Each structure stands twice: as structure tokens, then as C-alpha cells.
Short mmCIF file of C-alpha atoms and ligand atoms in Angstrom, two decimals:
data_model
loop_
_atom_site.label_atom_id
_atom_site.label_comp_id
_atom_site.label_asym_id
_atom_site.label_seq_id
_atom_site.Cartn_x
_atom_site.Cartn_y
_atom_site.Cartn_z
CA UNK A 1 -25.00 -18.92 14.21
CA UNK A 2 -22.86 -18.08 17.60
CA UNK A 3 -19.56 -17.24 17.99
CA UNK A 4 -18.51 -20.53 18.64
CA UNK A 5 -19.77 -21.66 15.69
CA UNK A 6 -18.39 -19.48 13.50
CA UNK A 7 -15.09 -19.54 14.70
CA UNK A 8 -14.56 -23.32 14.76
CA UNK A 9 -15.75 -23.45 11.34
CA UNK A 10 -13.56 -20.98 10.04
CA UNK A 11 -10.56 -22.34 11.62
CA UNK A 12 -9.80 -24.57 9.65
CA UNK A 13 -8.93 -22.18 6.61
CA UNK A 14 -6.92 -19.77 8.30
CA UNK A 15 -4.87 -22.52 9.42
CA UNK A 16 -3.92 -23.71 6.34
CA UNK A 17 -0.72 -22.98 4.82
CA UNK A 18 -0.43 -21.75 1.25
CA UNK A 19 2.50 -23.06 -0.48
CA UNK A 20 5.24 -20.54 -1.45
CA UNK A 21 5.97 -21.44 -5.53
CA UNK A 22 8.24 -18.42 -6.99
CA UNK A 23 8.34 -19.95 -10.12
CA UNK A 24 6.89 -17.84 -13.02
CA UNK A 25 4.17 -18.87 -14.49
CA UNK A 26 4.38 -19.45 -18.25
CA UNK A 27 1.18 -18.29 -19.39
CA UNK A 28 2.23 -14.70 -18.28
CA UNK A 29 1.76 -11.69 -21.23
CA UNK A 30 5.40 -10.96 -22.24
CA UNK A 31 7.15 -11.05 -18.35
CA UNK A 32 10.85 -9.63 -20.08
CA UNK A 33 11.63 -6.14 -20.42
CA UNK A 34 14.87 -5.48 -22.95
CA UNK A 35 14.65 -1.45 -23.04
CA UNK A 36 17.68 0.52 -21.35
CA UNK A 37 17.19 2.37 -18.48
CA UNK A 38 17.23 5.66 -20.01
CA UNK A 39 13.96 5.49 -21.62
CA UNK A 40 12.54 3.66 -19.08
CA UNK A 41 13.17 6.98 -16.60
CA UNK A 42 11.83 8.75 -20.15
CA UNK A 43 8.81 6.63 -20.62
CA UNK A 44 8.15 7.14 -16.43
CA UNK A 45 9.21 11.22 -16.65
CA UNK A 46 6.94 11.53 -19.84
CA UNK A 47 3.40 9.87 -18.04
CA UNK A 48 4.25 12.10 -14.90
CA UNK A 49 4.42 15.28 -16.74
CA UNK A 50 1.17 14.39 -18.89
CA UNK A 51 -0.73 14.71 -15.05
CA UNK A 52 0.95 17.82 -13.81
CA UNK A 53 -0.65 20.07 -16.06
CA UNK A 54 -4.13 19.09 -13.55
CA UNK A 55 -2.21 20.04 -10.66
CA UNK A 56 -4.17 22.72 -8.47
CA UNK A 57 -0.76 24.19 -6.45
CA UNK A 58 -2.79 26.04 -4.04
CA UNK A 59 -4.21 22.58 -2.31
CA UNK A 60 -1.91 20.18 -4.00
CA UNK A 61 -4.34 18.00 -5.49
CA UNK A 62 -5.22 16.77 -9.05
CA UNK A 63 -8.08 17.74 -11.05
CA UNK A 64 -9.96 14.17 -12.06
CA UNK A 65 -8.71 12.33 -9.66
CA UNK A 66 -9.43 11.60 -5.40
CA UNK A 67 -7.95 13.38 -2.39
CA UNK A 68 -6.16 9.73 -1.65
CA UNK A 69 -5.02 9.43 -5.57
CA UNK A 70 -3.74 12.97 -5.44
CA UNK A 71 -0.92 11.92 -2.76
CA UNK A 72 -0.14 8.99 -4.82
CA UNK A 73 0.80 10.97 -7.52
CA UNK A 74 3.71 13.39 -5.33
CA UNK A 75 4.38 8.98 -3.99
CA UNK A 76 5.48 8.53 -7.65
CA UNK A 77 6.88 11.72 -8.39
CA UNK A 78 9.40 11.65 -5.30
CA UNK A 79 9.70 7.43 -5.62
CA UNK A 80 10.30 8.29 -9.18
CA UNK A 81 13.23 10.84 -8.17
CA UNK A 82 14.55 8.11 -5.71
CA UNK A 83 15.11 5.53 -7.91
CA UNK A 84 16.23 7.51 -10.58
CA UNK A 85 18.76 9.59 -8.20
CA UNK A 86 17.72 13.16 -9.37
CA UNK A 87 15.55 16.13 -8.10
CA UNK A 88 13.43 16.25 -11.03
CA UNK A 89 10.06 17.00 -9.24
CA UNK A 90 11.58 18.29 -5.72
CA UNK A 91 10.40 21.38 -5.91
CA UNK A 92 6.53 20.40 -6.96
CA UNK A 93 6.83 17.41 -4.78
CA UNK A 94 7.89 19.30 -1.53
CA UNK A 95 5.29 22.41 -2.51
CA UNK A 96 2.38 20.39 -3.24
CA UNK A 97 2.89 18.41 0.10
CA UNK A 98 3.02 21.57 2.25
CA UNK A 99 0.54 23.52 0.14
CA UNK A 100 -2.49 20.26 1.00
CA UNK A 101 -1.17 20.25 4.29
CA UNK A 102 -1.46 23.76 5.10
CA UNK A 103 -5.09 23.06 3.47
CA UNK A 104 -5.95 20.15 5.45
CA UNK A 105 -5.22 19.69 8.93
CA UNK A 106 -3.99 16.90 9.69
CA UNK A 107 -3.92 15.67 6.02
CA UNK A 108 -7.35 15.39 6.46
CA UNK A 109 -11.11 16.72 5.36
CA UNK A 110 -13.08 13.89 5.53
CA UNK A 111 -12.19 12.34 9.22
CA UNK A 112 -10.09 9.15 7.42
CA UNK A 113 -7.26 7.99 9.06
CA UNK A 114 -6.23 6.39 5.96
CA UNK A 115 -6.17 8.99 3.76
CA UNK A 116 -4.33 11.09 6.39
CA UNK A 117 -1.31 8.22 5.95
CA UNK A 118 -1.52 8.00 2.03
CA UNK A 119 -0.38 11.56 2.32
CA UNK A 120 1.56 11.01 5.34
CA UNK A 121 3.53 8.40 3.14
CA UNK A 122 3.66 10.70 0.09
CA UNK A 123 5.91 12.84 2.92
CA UNK A 124 8.40 10.20 3.79
CA UNK A 125 8.86 9.22 0.53
CA UNK A 126 9.80 12.86 0.02
CA UNK A 127 11.88 12.84 2.84
CA UNK A 128 13.69 9.64 1.46
CA UNK A 129 14.06 11.30 -1.85
CA UNK A 130 15.30 14.41 -0.63
CA UNK A 131 16.49 14.88 2.55
CA UNK A 132 13.75 17.04 3.68
CA UNK A 133 13.35 17.51 7.02
CA UNK A 134 9.86 19.18 7.36
CA UNK A 135 8.61 16.41 5.04
CA UNK A 136 9.81 13.91 8.08
CA UNK A 137 8.32 16.34 10.70
CA UNK A 138 4.56 15.90 8.68
CA UNK A 139 5.24 12.13 9.00
CA UNK A 140 5.95 12.36 12.03
CA UNK A 141 2.60 14.31 13.30
CA UNK A 142 0.19 12.23 11.32
CA UNK A 143 1.65 9.18 13.01
CA UNK A 144 1.71 10.34 16.30
CA UNK A 145 -2.25 11.20 16.00
CA UNK A 146 -3.27 8.22 14.36
CA UNK A 147 -1.26 6.08 17.15
CA UNK A 148 -4.34 7.67 18.99
CA UNK A 149 -6.83 5.12 16.99
CA UNK A 150 -4.62 1.99 17.31
CA UNK A 151 -6.14 -0.72 19.38
CA UNK A 152 -3.12 -1.47 22.44
CA UNK A 153 -2.86 -4.61 24.53
CA UNK A 154 -4.25 -2.93 27.06
CA UNK A 155 -7.20 -1.08 25.16
CA UNK A 156 -7.90 -5.27 23.87
CA UNK A 157 -7.58 -6.06 27.40
CA UNK A 158 -9.83 -3.51 28.58
CA UNK A 159 -12.78 -3.94 25.85
CA UNK A 160 -11.90 0.03 25.47
CA UNK A 161 -10.49 2.58 23.12
CA UNK A 162 -10.27 6.18 24.61
CA UNK A 163 -11.55 7.51 20.96
CA UNK A 164 -13.93 5.35 20.63
CA UNK A 165 -17.79 5.33 22.51
CA UNK A 166 -18.57 1.95 22.41
CA UNK A 167 -17.65 -1.75 24.01
CA UNK A 168 -14.78 -2.99 21.14
CA UNK A 169 -13.93 -6.57 20.87
CA UNK A 170 -10.65 -7.54 22.36
CA UNK A 171 -10.72 -10.57 20.56
CA UNK A 172 -12.15 -11.46 16.78
CA UNK A 173 -11.94 -15.77 15.96
CA UNK A 174 -9.74 -16.38 19.00
CA UNK A 175 -7.35 -13.09 18.06
CA UNK A 176 -6.16 -10.32 19.53
CA UNK A 177 -7.54 -6.90 18.38
CA UNK A 178 -4.75 -5.66 19.24
CA UNK A 179 -2.55 -3.94 16.62
CA UNK A 180 -5.56 -3.06 14.69
CA UNK A 181 -6.16 0.86 13.37
CA UNK A 182 -9.62 2.50 13.69
CA UNK A 183 -10.36 3.30 9.51
CA UNK A 184 -11.82 6.41 11.00
CA UNK A 185 -11.74 8.91 13.85
CA UNK A 186 -15.12 9.56 14.11
CA UNK A 187 -16.40 8.19 18.16
CA UNK A 188 -19.14 6.15 16.76
CA UNK A 189 -16.98 4.29 13.59
CA UNK A 190 -16.38 0.96 14.53
CA UNK A 191 -14.26 -0.18 11.20
CA UNK A 192 -10.93 -2.03 11.14
CA UNK A 193 -9.26 -2.74 7.78
CA UNK A 194 -6.77 -3.95 6.59
CA UNK A 195 -5.54 -1.04 4.75
CA UNK A 196 -5.15 1.49 7.36
CA UNK A 197 -3.21 -0.92 10.03
CA UNK A 198 -0.94 -1.97 6.58
CA UNK A 199 -0.62 1.60 6.18
CA UNK A 200 0.61 2.05 9.96
CA UNK A 201 2.59 -0.47 9.87
CA UNK A 202 4.68 0.36 6.82
CA UNK A 203 5.05 4.02 8.22
CA UNK A 204 6.15 2.48 11.52
CA UNK A 205 8.88 0.74 9.93
CA UNK A 206 10.08 3.48 8.00
CA UNK A 207 9.98 6.06 11.12
CA UNK A 208 11.55 3.03 12.95
CA UNK A 209 14.66 2.38 9.89
CA UNK A 210 15.05 6.13 9.97
CA UNK A 211 14.84 6.76 13.39
CA UNK A 212 16.00 3.76 15.34
CA UNK A 213 13.65 4.40 17.66
CA UNK A 214 12.17 1.37 19.11
CA UNK A 215 8.58 3.31 19.82
CA UNK A 216 8.02 2.63 16.12
CA UNK A 217 9.47 -1.08 15.79
CA UNK A 218 6.95 -1.83 18.76
CA UNK A 219 3.74 -0.10 16.69
CA UNK A 220 4.98 -1.52 13.18
CA UNK A 221 5.12 -5.34 14.62
CA UNK A 222 1.25 -5.05 16.70
CA UNK A 223 0.21 -4.17 13.78
CA UNK A 224 1.73 -6.55 11.83
CA UNK A 225 1.07 -9.23 13.89
CA UNK A 226 -2.97 -7.51 13.53
CA UNK A 227 -2.90 -8.51 9.72
CA UNK A 228 -0.79 -11.90 10.08
CA UNK A 229 -3.60 -13.19 13.07
CA UNK A 230 -6.58 -12.23 11.55
CA UNK A 231 -6.31 -11.15 7.76
CA UNK A 232 -4.77 -13.55 5.53
CA UNK A 233 -7.38 -15.68 3.73
CA UNK A 234 -6.85 -19.04 2.99
CA UNK A 235 -4.96 -19.08 -0.33
CA UNK A 236 -2.83 -15.91 0.90
CA UNK A 237 -3.95 -12.77 0.43
CA UNK A 238 -5.33 -9.96 2.46
CA UNK A 239 -8.59 -10.12 3.32
CA UNK A 240 -10.12 -6.23 4.10
CA UNK A 241 -11.90 -5.45 7.04
CA UNK A 242 -13.65 -6.46 9.94
CA UNK A 243 -15.90 -4.58 12.82
CA UNK A 244 -13.75 -3.69 15.85
CA UNK A 245 -17.32 -3.53 17.89
CA UNK A 246 -18.63 -7.58 17.07
CA UNK A 247 -15.55 -8.75 14.48
CA UNK A 248 -18.23 -9.24 11.69
CA UNK A 249 -15.88 -9.40 8.57
CA UNK A 250 -16.20 -7.06 5.30
CA UNK A 251 -18.10 -9.31 2.24
CA UNK A 252 -15.59 -11.67 1.33
CA UNK A 253 -15.77 -10.84 -1.88
CA UNK A 254 -13.47 -7.51 -0.86
CA UNK A 255 -10.28 -8.41 -2.32
CA UNK A 256 -7.84 -5.79 -3.52
CA UNK A 257 -4.34 -5.55 -4.56
CA UNK A 258 -3.53 -2.56 -2.35
CA UNK A 259 -4.54 -4.88 0.51
CA UNK A 260 -1.68 -7.19 -0.31
CA UNK A 261 0.42 -4.12 -1.37
CA UNK A 262 1.02 -2.07 1.76
CA UNK A 263 1.57 -4.86 3.85
CA UNK A 264 4.29 -6.35 1.76
CA UNK A 265 6.26 -2.77 1.79
CA UNK A 266 5.25 -3.18 5.59
CA UNK A 267 6.92 -6.30 5.74
CA UNK A 268 10.05 -6.09 3.79
CA UNK A 269 10.69 -3.11 5.77
CA UNK A 270 9.97 -4.62 9.16
CA UNK A 271 12.37 -7.66 8.28
CA UNK A 272 15.26 -5.25 7.52
CA UNK A 273 14.53 -3.40 10.91
CA UNK A 274 13.87 -6.91 13.34
CA UNK A 275 16.34 -9.29 11.20
CA UNK A 276 12.97 -11.72 12.15
CA UNK A 277 12.46 -14.39 10.15
CA UNK A 278 8.76 -14.28 10.19
CA UNK A 279 8.45 -11.16 8.82
CA UNK A 280 10.69 -12.61 5.63
CA UNK A 281 8.81 -15.90 5.24
CA UNK A 282 5.40 -13.80 5.88
CA UNK A 283 6.66 -11.30 3.18
CA UNK A 284 7.50 -14.15 0.64
CA UNK A 285 4.76 -16.35 0.89
CA UNK A 286 2.13 -13.06 0.74
CA UNK A 287 4.36 -11.65 -2.34
CA UNK A 288 3.90 -15.34 -3.93
CA UNK A 289 -0.12 -15.71 -3.56
CA UNK A 290 -0.86 -12.24 -4.52
CA UNK A 291 1.14 -12.36 -7.97
CA UNK A 292 -0.60 -15.36 -8.33
CA UNK A 293 -3.94 -14.55 -7.22
CA UNK A 294 -6.94 -15.29 -10.19
CA UNK A 295 -9.33 -12.92 -8.16
CA UNK A 296 -7.83 -9.71 -9.97
CA UNK A 297 -6.05 -11.20 -13.37
CA UNK A 298 -6.26 -13.97 -15.42
CA UNK A 299 -3.95 -16.32 -16.58
CA UNK A 300 -2.13 -13.92 -18.71
CA UNK A 301 -0.85 -12.23 -15.94
CA UNK A 302 -2.28 -8.53 -16.09
CA UNK A 303 -3.99 -6.79 -13.44
CA UNK A 304 -8.39 -6.37 -14.12
CA UNK A 305 -9.05 -4.78 -11.03
CA UNK A 306 -10.54 -1.36 -11.36
CA UNK A 307 -10.39 -1.06 -15.49
CA UNK A 308 -12.64 1.37 -16.66
CA UNK A 309 -11.21 3.50 -19.82
CA UNK A 310 -13.52 6.25 -19.07
CA UNK A 311 -13.94 7.50 -15.52
CA UNK A 312 -11.95 7.17 -12.23
CA UNK A 313 -12.56 4.69 -9.21
CA UNK A 314 -10.29 3.76 -6.61
CA UNK A 315 -9.43 0.48 -7.87
CA UNK A 316 -7.91 2.46 -10.77
CA UNK A 317 -5.95 3.41 -8.02
CA UNK A 318 -5.17 0.24 -6.44
CA UNK A 319 -3.13 -1.53 -8.27
CA UNK A 320 -0.64 1.27 -8.30
CA UNK A 321 0.06 0.51 -3.85
CA UNK A 322 0.40 -3.16 -5.28
CA UNK A 323 3.23 -2.77 -7.88
CA UNK A 324 4.65 -0.28 -5.36
CA UNK A 325 4.97 -2.57 -2.72
CA UNK A 326 5.87 -4.85 -4.69
CA UNK A 327 9.01 -3.17 -5.93
CA UNK A 328 10.15 -2.62 -2.28
CA UNK A 329 9.87 -6.02 -1.51
CA UNK A 330 12.57 -6.73 -4.72
CA UNK A 331 14.74 -3.75 -3.73
CA UNK A 332 14.92 -5.69 -0.44
CA UNK A 333 15.64 -9.12 -1.52
CA UNK A 334 18.90 -9.37 -3.02
CA UNK A 335 19.29 -12.55 -1.10
CA UNK A 336 16.64 -14.28 -3.19
CA UNK A 337 17.11 -14.38 -6.78
CA UNK A 338 13.80 -16.79 -7.28
CA UNK A 339 11.69 -13.91 -5.93
CA UNK A 340 13.19 -10.63 -7.83
CA UNK A 341 13.02 -12.90 -10.48
CA UNK A 342 9.09 -13.35 -10.01
CA UNK A 343 8.16 -9.82 -9.04
CA UNK A 344 10.55 -8.02 -12.30
CA UNK A 345 8.98 -10.48 -14.67
CA UNK A 346 5.39 -9.51 -12.96
CA UNK A 347 5.59 -5.77 -13.38
CA UNK A 348 6.92 -6.63 -16.99
CA UNK A 349 3.61 -7.75 -17.99
CA UNK A 350 2.06 -5.40 -16.35
CA UNK A 351 4.14 -2.47 -17.85
CA UNK A 352 4.24 -4.04 -21.41
CA UNK A 353 0.40 -4.33 -21.28
CA UNK A 354 0.12 -0.57 -20.58
CA UNK A 355 2.32 0.31 -23.13
CA UNK A 356 0.82 -1.87 -25.74
CA UNK A 357 -2.97 -2.72 -24.88
CA UNK A 358 -4.31 0.09 -22.53
CA UNK A 359 -6.25 3.22 -23.69
CA UNK A 360 -3.51 6.15 -23.18
CA UNK A 361 -5.47 9.04 -24.18
CA UNK A 362 -4.45 11.67 -21.43
CA UNK A 363 -7.79 11.31 -20.01
CA UNK A 364 -7.69 12.05 -15.76
CA UNK A 365 -8.03 9.14 -14.03
CA UNK A 366 -8.54 6.53 -17.14
CA UNK A 367 -7.42 3.11 -17.28
CA UNK A 368 -3.86 3.43 -18.61
CA UNK A 369 -3.25 6.85 -17.31
CA UNK A 370 -3.22 7.00 -13.27
CA UNK A 371 -2.01 3.18 -13.93
CA UNK A 372 0.76 4.57 -16.41
CA UNK A 373 2.55 7.11 -13.44
CA UNK A 374 2.13 4.33 -10.98
CA UNK A 375 3.64 1.35 -12.97
CA UNK A 376 6.46 2.90 -15.01
CA UNK A 377 7.85 4.87 -12.09
CA UNK A 378 7.36 2.03 -10.15
CA UNK A 379 9.38 -0.27 -12.63
CA UNK A 380 12.37 -1.97 -10.98
CA UNK A 381 15.26 0.32 -11.63
CA UNK A 382 18.20 -2.24 -9.83
C1 NAG B 1 5.93 -19.34 4.06
O1 NAG B 1 5.08 -20.65 3.24
C2 NAG B 1 6.54 -22.22 3.22
C3 NAG B 1 5.87 -23.05 2.48
O2 NAG B 1 6.24 -23.39 0.98
C4 NAG B 1 6.28 -22.32 5.05
O3 NAG B 1 6.78 -23.59 5.47
C5 NAG B 1 6.24 -21.32 5.84
O4 NAG B 1 5.59 -21.99 7.33
C6 NAG B 1 4.98 -20.11 5.30
N1 NAG B 1 5.71 -18.80 6.32
C7 NAG B 1 4.75 -18.36 7.01
C8 NAG B 1 5.10 -17.85 7.74
O5 NAG B 1 3.14 -18.27 7.26
C1 NAG B 2 11.34 -10.27 -25.09
O1 NAG B 2 11.70 -10.83 -25.10
C2 NAG B 2 11.75 -11.40 -26.89
C3 NAG B 2 12.32 -12.31 -26.52
O2 NAG B 2 14.48 -12.23 -26.77
C4 NAG B 2 12.12 -10.05 -27.58
O3 NAG B 2 11.30 -10.35 -28.96
C5 NAG B 2 10.91 -8.95 -26.54
O4 NAG B 2 11.02 -7.47 -28.00
C6 NAG B 2 11.19 -8.84 -25.69
N1 NAG B 2 10.36 -7.92 -24.83
C7 NAG B 2 9.81 -6.62 -24.43
C8 NAG B 2 8.96 -5.45 -24.06
O5 NAG B 2 11.36 -6.09 -24.46
#
């Protein structure tokens, strides 16, 4: 199939407007939660305290889970304190992130920009929770480094990227590739994906909000536009990756919760930073589509992605990113009670399922374990 034929075939599906429906499906299982705040804090704390013995304080890694997931345990701990207005985990979080930063230069031992940004994001949450300026400096250092792997408007026009040794695609499917972020720093790796670009969008938006520096706002906007133009499926959820050399897409079946979750988190911050109606509208629509997507859940609403009772896998970690993104959207949507009720109900479905149905045997990386931190910690406290 020629590029043109592919483009023509694809265009109608991408231009479909997905319907926005903020109603709570009545088929969802137990979408309410009458537990008081003190009990929810206690549940979240005991989930975190179950994994803490696995922490190697010399390098900030948790035994039994992957490098990127270890960063997300620190994110959960920092967000627990942020949401509960406490400093219970301050020392462990700051010491752990500092140890990892010293052990793994640029937070990137394996050559992945998303790995570096999972840790930079944890550092940002630590800054947000504790006001520690070293954590903010680490975040900025990683942001600056990963910025070397973004396709700029000039790169897209020239078909060249300074840190890549191949001719890059300036446009794919009729849209500019500007704003896309290469997954890996390696000069010959061509992959650009939604998680790397979504992490960069979100970090840029948080840094714009924190510093008021318009460089970050421009970066967040360009990367948000790349995902908006190229990575939204006809049903309104976020696709995975595109080759920055020949526009080949990752398998159509690669639909993961964290791509939508990270993007809506970034959009929620970007809409507050810019006040632009488009980002609020897109955030709302993708949220509505994602919490109802049949791709990762049945009609009861319980996420099935990554389910495994015996071993760790990336999918176990993905859904935690989704729930965290939903929580940020909810916190920043005081003007949309229907959206807040939808998110709260969805979180309650997951929360009750974890407490009542999931394995909870304290096995590191097992389903119902890493989930439980994230779901409990990211419960909407407001
Ligand atoms: C969101 O959905 C509504 C329809 O429900 C539509 O009018 C609007 O254009 C959509 N927004 C975006 C950014 O696609
Ligand atoms: C949900 O509401 C029902 C009816 O009020 C109640 O019986 C049930 O305990 C609630 N579930 C939770 C998890 O709070």
C-alpha cells in the first residue's frame, strides 16, 4: 500500500469525533466508597509499608519490580504525603531518589528516555510534596537532557534531528512530527511513542506551572499537539508508537492504560497553565473514553490489564499511572462535577475490587500488590 493510500484510508477514522458521555455506567461493580478519610489513609499507608522492606537504600531500587516501577513507588509515597498533607515518607523518598540519581547517571542506566522521566516525575512529586529544591533541580536536569531528543519544528522541516543518524520523517499521515519525543537516546533508534511524549508533556507542564517559564509551556504545548494530531484512536484513547523514520505504527493491539493516563495528567496541568479551552475539552473527552474503554475492562469496570498473580510485568504498573492521571484530572476539575463523579466512581470500582477480590499476599510485583499501593495512594482524597 502506498503512503497516500494509507493516508486516505486512515483519515476518516481519525477524524471521527468520539462522543463525550460523563454518565456512570450502572453495570460497574460497587462504584461508591463510604470509608472515612482516616481509614483510607491507613489502608494506603499499610500498602506502602508492605513494599518498603524490599527497598535497597543504596540505589533506590525495590526488589522484585522493574527500574521504572521502582520510581513509581516513590511517586506513590510522595503523592500519599501530598494528598494526606503529611511528611511520613519524606526521608525515604528524598534519600531513595538521591541514591538512585547518584547510582544511575541521568536516571538512565539502560538508554531509555521514558525511564529517565519516570524518575524525574517522582522527583517532581517529591518537590511538590516536600518543597525540596534539590528534587526540583533533578527534575529540571532530566527535562533538559531529554529535550535533546524532541523533534523540533526546525527538525521536522529539515528531516534531521541532531542526535539521530537517520533521515527523520517530518510528517506522518499528513501531520507534523514536531513535538514527538524519541523513546531512546541511541542515535539509530527510530521509535517515538506516546508514553515518552506524554511524560515530557506532563513534566513540561508541571515545570511551567512551578516556574512560570514560558519555555516549558511551549514545550508542553508542542508535545501535547503531537499526541493530539497523531495518537488518538477513533474511539478516543491513546495509541502507542510511531516510527520517526518511516511512520510505521506499533501493533494496533498495543492499547495500554498508561498512555491515556499520562496524557490526561499532562493536559490537566496544561489547561491550567494556558487556560486554553482545547486542552480542557480534549482532557475531558479522553478521560470519558478511557474509563469506559472495553479494551482493558469488562462491563463491571474492573481493569484487567496486566493481571498476574504470580509475577511482575509492566502491565501491573501501567494501570497505576492511569489512576494517578485520573486523580490529577479530578483535582483540577472543580468546575465539572459530572467528570469528578465519573472519576471518583471509577476509582472506587478499582479500590473495592482490590480490597475485596485481588490477591493480597504481600508478594512483590504480584497483582493486587503493586496495584494496591497505587490505587490506595491515588484515591481521591478531596
Ligand atoms: C469533545 O467532545 C465533544 C462532543 O461530545 C465535541 O464537541 C468536542 O469537539 C470534543 N473535543 C475535542 C477536543 O475533540
Ligand atoms: C456502597 O453503598 C451501599 C449502599 O449505601 C453500601 O451498602 C455499601 O457498603 C457501600 N460500599 C462501600 C464500599 O462503601
